[in-house]
mmCIF file of C-alpha atoms in Angstrom:
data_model
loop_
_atom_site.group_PDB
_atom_site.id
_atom_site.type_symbol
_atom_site.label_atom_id
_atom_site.label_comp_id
_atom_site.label_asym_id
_atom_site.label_seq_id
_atom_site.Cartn_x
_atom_site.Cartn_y
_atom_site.Cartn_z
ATOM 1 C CA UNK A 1 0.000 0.000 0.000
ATOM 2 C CA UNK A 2 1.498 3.061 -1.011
ATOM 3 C CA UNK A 3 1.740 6.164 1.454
ATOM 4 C CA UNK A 4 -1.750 7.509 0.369
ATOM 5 C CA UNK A 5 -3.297 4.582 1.646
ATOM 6 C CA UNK A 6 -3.958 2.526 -1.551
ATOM 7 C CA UNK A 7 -3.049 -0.442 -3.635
ATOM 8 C CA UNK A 8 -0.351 1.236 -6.463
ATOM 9 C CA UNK A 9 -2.172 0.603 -10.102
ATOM 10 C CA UNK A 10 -0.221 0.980 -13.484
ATOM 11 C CA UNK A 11 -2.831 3.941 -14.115
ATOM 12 C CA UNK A 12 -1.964 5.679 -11.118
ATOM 13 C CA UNK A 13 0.380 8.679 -11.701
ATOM 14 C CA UNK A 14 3.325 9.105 -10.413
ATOM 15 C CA UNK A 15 5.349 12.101 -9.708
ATOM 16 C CA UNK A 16 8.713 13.091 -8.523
ATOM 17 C CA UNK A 17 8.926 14.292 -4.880
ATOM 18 C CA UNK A 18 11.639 17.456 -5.319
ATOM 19 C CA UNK A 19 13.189 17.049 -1.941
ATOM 20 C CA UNK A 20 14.061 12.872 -2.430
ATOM 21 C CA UNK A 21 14.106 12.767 -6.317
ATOM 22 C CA UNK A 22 11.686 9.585 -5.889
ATOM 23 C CA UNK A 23 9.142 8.960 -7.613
ATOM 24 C CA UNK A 24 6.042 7.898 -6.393
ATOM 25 C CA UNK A 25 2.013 7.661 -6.743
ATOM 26 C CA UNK A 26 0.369 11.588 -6.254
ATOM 27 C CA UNK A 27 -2.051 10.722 -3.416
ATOM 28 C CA UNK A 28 1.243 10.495 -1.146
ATOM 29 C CA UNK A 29 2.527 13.788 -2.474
ATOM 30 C CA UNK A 30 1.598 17.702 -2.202
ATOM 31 C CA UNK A 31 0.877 19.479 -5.484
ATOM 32 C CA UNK A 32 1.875 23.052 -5.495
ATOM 33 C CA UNK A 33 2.045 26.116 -7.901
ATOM 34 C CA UNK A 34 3.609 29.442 -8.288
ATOM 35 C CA UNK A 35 0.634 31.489 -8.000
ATOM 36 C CA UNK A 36 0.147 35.448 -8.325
ATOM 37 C CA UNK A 37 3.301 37.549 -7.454
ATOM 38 C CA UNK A 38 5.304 34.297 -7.460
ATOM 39 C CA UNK A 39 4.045 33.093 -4.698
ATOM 40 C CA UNK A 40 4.113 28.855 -3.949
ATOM 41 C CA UNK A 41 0.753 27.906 -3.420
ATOM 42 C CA UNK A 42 -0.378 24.753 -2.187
ATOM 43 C CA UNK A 43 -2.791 22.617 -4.620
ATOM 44 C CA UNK A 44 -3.976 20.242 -2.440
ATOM 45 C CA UNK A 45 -7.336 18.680 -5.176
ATOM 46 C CA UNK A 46 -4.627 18.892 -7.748
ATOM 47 C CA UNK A 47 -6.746 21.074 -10.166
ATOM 48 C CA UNK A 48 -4.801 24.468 -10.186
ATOM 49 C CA UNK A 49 -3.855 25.075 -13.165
ATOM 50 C CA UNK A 50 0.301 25.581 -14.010
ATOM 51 C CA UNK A 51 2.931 23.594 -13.896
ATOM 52 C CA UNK A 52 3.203 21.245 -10.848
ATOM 53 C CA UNK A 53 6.092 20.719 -7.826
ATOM 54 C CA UNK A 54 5.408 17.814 -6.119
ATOM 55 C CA UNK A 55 6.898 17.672 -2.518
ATOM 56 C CA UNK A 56 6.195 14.288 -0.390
ATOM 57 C CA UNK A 57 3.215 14.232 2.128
ATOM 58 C CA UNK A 58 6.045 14.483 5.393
ATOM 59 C CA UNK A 59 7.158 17.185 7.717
ATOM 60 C CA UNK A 60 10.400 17.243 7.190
ATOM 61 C CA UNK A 61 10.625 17.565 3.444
ATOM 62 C CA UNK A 62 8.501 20.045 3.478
ATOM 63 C CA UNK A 63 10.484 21.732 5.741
ATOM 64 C CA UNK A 64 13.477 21.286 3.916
ATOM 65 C CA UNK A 65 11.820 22.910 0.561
ATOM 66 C CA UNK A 66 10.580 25.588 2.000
ATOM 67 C CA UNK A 67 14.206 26.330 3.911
ATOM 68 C CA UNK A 68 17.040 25.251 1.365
ATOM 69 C CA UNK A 69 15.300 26.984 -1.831
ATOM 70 C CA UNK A 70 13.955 23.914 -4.128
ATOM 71 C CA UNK A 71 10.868 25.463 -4.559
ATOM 72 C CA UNK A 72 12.928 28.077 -6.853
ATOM 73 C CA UNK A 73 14.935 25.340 -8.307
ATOM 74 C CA UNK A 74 12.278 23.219 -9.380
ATOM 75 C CA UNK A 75 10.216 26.163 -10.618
ATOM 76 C CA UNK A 76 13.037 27.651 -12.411
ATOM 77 C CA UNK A 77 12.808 31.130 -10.746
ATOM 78 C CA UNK A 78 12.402 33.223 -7.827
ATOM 79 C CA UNK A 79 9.552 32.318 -6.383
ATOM 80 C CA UNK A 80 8.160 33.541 -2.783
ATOM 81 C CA UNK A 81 7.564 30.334 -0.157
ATOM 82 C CA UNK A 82 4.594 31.609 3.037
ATOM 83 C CA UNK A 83 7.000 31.376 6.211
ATOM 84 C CA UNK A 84 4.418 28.990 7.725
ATOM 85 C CA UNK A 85 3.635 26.860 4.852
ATOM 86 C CA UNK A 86 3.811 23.201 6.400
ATOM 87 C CA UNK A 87 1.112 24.454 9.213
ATOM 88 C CA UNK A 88 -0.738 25.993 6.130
ATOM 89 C CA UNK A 89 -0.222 22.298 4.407
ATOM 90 C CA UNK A 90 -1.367 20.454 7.489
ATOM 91 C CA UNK A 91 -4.164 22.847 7.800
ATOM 92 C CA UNK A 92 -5.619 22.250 4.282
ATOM 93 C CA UNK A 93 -5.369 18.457 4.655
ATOM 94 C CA UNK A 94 -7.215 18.465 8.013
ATOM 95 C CA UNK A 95 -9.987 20.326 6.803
ATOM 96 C CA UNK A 96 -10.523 18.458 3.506
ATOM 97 C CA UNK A 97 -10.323 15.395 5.371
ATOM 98 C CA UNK A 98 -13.229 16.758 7.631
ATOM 99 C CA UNK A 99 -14.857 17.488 4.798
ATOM 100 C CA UNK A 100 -14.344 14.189 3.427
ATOM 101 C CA UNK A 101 -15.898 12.297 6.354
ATOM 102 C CA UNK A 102 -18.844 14.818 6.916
ATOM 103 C CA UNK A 103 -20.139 13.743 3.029
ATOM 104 C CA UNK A 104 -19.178 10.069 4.469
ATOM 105 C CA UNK A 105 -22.024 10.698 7.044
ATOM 106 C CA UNK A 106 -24.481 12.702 4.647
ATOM 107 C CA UNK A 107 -24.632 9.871 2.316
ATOM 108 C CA UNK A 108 -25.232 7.579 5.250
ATOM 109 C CA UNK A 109 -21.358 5.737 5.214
ATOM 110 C CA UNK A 110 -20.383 7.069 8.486
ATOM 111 C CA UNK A 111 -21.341 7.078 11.882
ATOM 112 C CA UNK A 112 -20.335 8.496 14.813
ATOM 113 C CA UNK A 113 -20.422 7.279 19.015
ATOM 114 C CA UNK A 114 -18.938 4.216 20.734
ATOM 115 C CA UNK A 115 -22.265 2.344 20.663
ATOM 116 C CA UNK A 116 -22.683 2.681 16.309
ATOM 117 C CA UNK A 117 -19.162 2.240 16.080
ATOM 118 C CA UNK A 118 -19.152 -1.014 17.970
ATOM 119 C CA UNK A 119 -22.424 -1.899 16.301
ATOM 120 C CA UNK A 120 -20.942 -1.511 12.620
ATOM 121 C CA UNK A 121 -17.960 -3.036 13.516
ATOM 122 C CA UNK A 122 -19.581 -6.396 14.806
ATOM 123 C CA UNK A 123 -22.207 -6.257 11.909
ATOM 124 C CA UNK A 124 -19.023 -6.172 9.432
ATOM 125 C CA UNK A 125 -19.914 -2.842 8.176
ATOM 126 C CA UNK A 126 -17.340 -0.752 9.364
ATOM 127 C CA UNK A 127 -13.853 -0.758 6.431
ATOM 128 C CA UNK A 128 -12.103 1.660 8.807
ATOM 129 C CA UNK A 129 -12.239 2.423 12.890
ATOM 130 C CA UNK A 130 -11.925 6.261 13.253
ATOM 131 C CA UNK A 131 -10.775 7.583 16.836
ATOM 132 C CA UNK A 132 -9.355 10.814 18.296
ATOM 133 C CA UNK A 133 -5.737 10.980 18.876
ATOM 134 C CA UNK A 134 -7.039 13.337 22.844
ATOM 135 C CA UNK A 135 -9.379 10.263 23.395
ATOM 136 C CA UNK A 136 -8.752 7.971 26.639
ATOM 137 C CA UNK A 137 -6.797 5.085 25.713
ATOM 138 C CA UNK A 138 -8.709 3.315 27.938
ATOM 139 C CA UNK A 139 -11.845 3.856 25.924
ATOM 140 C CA UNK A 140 -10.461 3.201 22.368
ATOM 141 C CA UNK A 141 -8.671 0.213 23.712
ATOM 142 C CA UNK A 142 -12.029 -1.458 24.143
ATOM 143 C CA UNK A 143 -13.269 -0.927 19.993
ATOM 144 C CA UNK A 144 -10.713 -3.173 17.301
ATOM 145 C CA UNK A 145 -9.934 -1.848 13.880
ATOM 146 C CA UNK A 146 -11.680 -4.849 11.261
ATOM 147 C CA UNK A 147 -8.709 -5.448 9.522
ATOM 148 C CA UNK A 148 -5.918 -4.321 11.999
ATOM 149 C CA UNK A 149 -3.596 -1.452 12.219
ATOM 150 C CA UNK A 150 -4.153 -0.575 8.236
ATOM 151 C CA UNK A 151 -7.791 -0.024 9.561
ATOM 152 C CA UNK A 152 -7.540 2.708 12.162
ATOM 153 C CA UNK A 153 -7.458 6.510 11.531
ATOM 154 C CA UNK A 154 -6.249 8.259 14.789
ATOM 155 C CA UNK A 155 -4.396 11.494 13.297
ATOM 156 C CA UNK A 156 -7.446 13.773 14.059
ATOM 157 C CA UNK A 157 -8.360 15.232 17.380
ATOM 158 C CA UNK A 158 -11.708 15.206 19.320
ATOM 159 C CA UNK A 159 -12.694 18.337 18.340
ATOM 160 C CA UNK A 160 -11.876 17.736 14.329
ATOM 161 C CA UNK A 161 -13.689 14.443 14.536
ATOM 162 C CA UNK A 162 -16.814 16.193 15.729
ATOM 163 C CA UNK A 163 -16.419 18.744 13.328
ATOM 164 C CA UNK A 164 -16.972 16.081 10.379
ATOM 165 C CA UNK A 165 -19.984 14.870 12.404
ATOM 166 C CA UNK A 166 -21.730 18.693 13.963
ATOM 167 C CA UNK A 167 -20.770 17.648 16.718
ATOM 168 C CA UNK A 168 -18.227 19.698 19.604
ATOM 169 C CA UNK A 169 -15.947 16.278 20.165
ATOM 170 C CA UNK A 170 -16.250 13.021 18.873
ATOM 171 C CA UNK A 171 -14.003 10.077 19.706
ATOM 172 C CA UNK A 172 -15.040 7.274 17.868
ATOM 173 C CA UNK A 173 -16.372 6.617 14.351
ATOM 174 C CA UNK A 174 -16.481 4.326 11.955
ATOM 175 C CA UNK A 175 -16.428 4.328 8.119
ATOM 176 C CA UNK A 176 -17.922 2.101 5.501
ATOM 177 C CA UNK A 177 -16.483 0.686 2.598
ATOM 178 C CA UNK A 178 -16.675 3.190 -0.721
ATOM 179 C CA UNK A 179 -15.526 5.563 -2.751
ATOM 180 C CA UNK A 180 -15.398 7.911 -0.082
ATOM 181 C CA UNK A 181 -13.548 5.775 2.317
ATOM 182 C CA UNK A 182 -10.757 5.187 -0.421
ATOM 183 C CA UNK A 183 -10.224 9.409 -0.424
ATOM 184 C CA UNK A 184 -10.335 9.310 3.707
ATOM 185 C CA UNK A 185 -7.986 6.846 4.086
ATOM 186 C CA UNK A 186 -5.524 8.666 1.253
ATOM 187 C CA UNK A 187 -6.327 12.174 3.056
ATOM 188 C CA UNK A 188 -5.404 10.554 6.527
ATOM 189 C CA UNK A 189 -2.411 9.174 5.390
ATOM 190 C CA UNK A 190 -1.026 12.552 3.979
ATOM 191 C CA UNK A 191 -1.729 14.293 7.477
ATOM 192 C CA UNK A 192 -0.255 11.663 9.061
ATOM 193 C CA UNK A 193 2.765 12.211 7.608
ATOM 194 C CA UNK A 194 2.358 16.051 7.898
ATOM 195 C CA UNK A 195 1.586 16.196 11.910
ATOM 196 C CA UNK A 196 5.066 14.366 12.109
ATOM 197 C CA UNK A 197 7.111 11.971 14.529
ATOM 198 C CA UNK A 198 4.189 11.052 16.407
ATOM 199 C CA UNK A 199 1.595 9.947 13.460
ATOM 200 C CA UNK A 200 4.379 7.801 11.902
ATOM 201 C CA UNK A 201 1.121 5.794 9.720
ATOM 202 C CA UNK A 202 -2.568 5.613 9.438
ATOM 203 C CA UNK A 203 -2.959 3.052 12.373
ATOM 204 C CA UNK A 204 -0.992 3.808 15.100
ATOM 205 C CA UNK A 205 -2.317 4.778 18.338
ATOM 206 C CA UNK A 206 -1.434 7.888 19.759
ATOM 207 C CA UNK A 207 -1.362 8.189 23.500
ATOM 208 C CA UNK A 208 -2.981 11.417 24.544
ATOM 209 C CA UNK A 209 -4.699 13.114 27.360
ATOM 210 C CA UNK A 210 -7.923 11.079 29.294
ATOM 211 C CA UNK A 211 -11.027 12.596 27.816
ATOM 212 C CA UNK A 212 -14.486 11.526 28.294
ATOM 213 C CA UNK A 213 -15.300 9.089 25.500
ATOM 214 C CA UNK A 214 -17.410 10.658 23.177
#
């Protein structure tokens, strides 16, 4: 499974990150452009139009582009990089993947709670267990991902989770299988690699602070 969480096809493009010089599919990299003024705008639904620099979905090599000058290199001129342009990155992603699961639970292939959540997930309709990196371990510890580590989103916080469902916090959710659930689990897996050392892969618990269980 590639970094944006799915199975590499011989269709799926592939771009070269300009920090590594690997190539690899898109859904595990960041599009930008140089935008108005020369300014390095992130592209994050690939559709901007201009020629595209592709930077890998991680911290650190965004960090390095932004501070050693490849975004200049690779666009072949001066061009202007925002100071805080990882947090704007990691910003974008969050939100679209928010946005992402709040259409999951319009179109009825989402829900939110411990009791759904455990109910989907013994029914066999849950593809992947959804829980808030704040939660209480203690809580989560008691729901399983159906299909193991590869199965568990935990890169969003209470409060983002609840955003995708109107709610203030949410700590569990689960997602069914879909179309949609193909783009979360690509959209988690980029912010995973953008909220860095601790998120080291869609799937890993992260030990927080003991909330109430949503």
């Amino acid at each position: 499974m590639t970094r944006g969480g799915r199975d590499k096809e011989n269709d799926d493009p592939e771009r070269k990150c300009i920090v590594s010089g690997e190539s690899q599919p898109k859904g595990g990299l960041i599009r930008f452009v140089v935008g108005p003024e020369n300014v390095i705008v992130p592209d994050i639904l690939f559709r901007l139009p201009g020629r595209g620099i592709y930077v890998s979905a991680d911290r650190a090599a965004l960090d390095k582009a932004a501070k050693k000058g490849l975004f200049s290199r690779a666009a072949r001129q001066a061009v202007v990089v925002p100071e805080d342009l990882t947090e704007l990155v990691e910003g974008l992603i969050a939100r679209r993947l928010i946005d992402l699961l709040s259409l999951a639970r319009k179109a009825g292939k989402a829900v939110c709670g411990f009791e759904k959540s455990k109910d989907w997930l013994i029914k066999g309709q849950a593809r992947v267990l959804i829980q808030a990196n704040d939660g209480s371990e203690r809580g989560k510890e008691k729901l399983r991902p159906p299909n193991g580590p590869e199965s568990l989103i935990s890169c969003l916080s209470a409060g983002e989770l609840g955003l995708a469902f109107g709610r203030e916090r949410a700590i569990h959710a689960a997602l069914a299988a879909g179309g949609l659930s193909n783009r979360v689990v690509e959209e988690a897996a980029r912010l995973v690699g953008l909220r860095g050392a601790e998120d080291k892969q869609v799937g890993e618990i992260i030990a927080g602070k003991d909330t109430k269980d949503a």
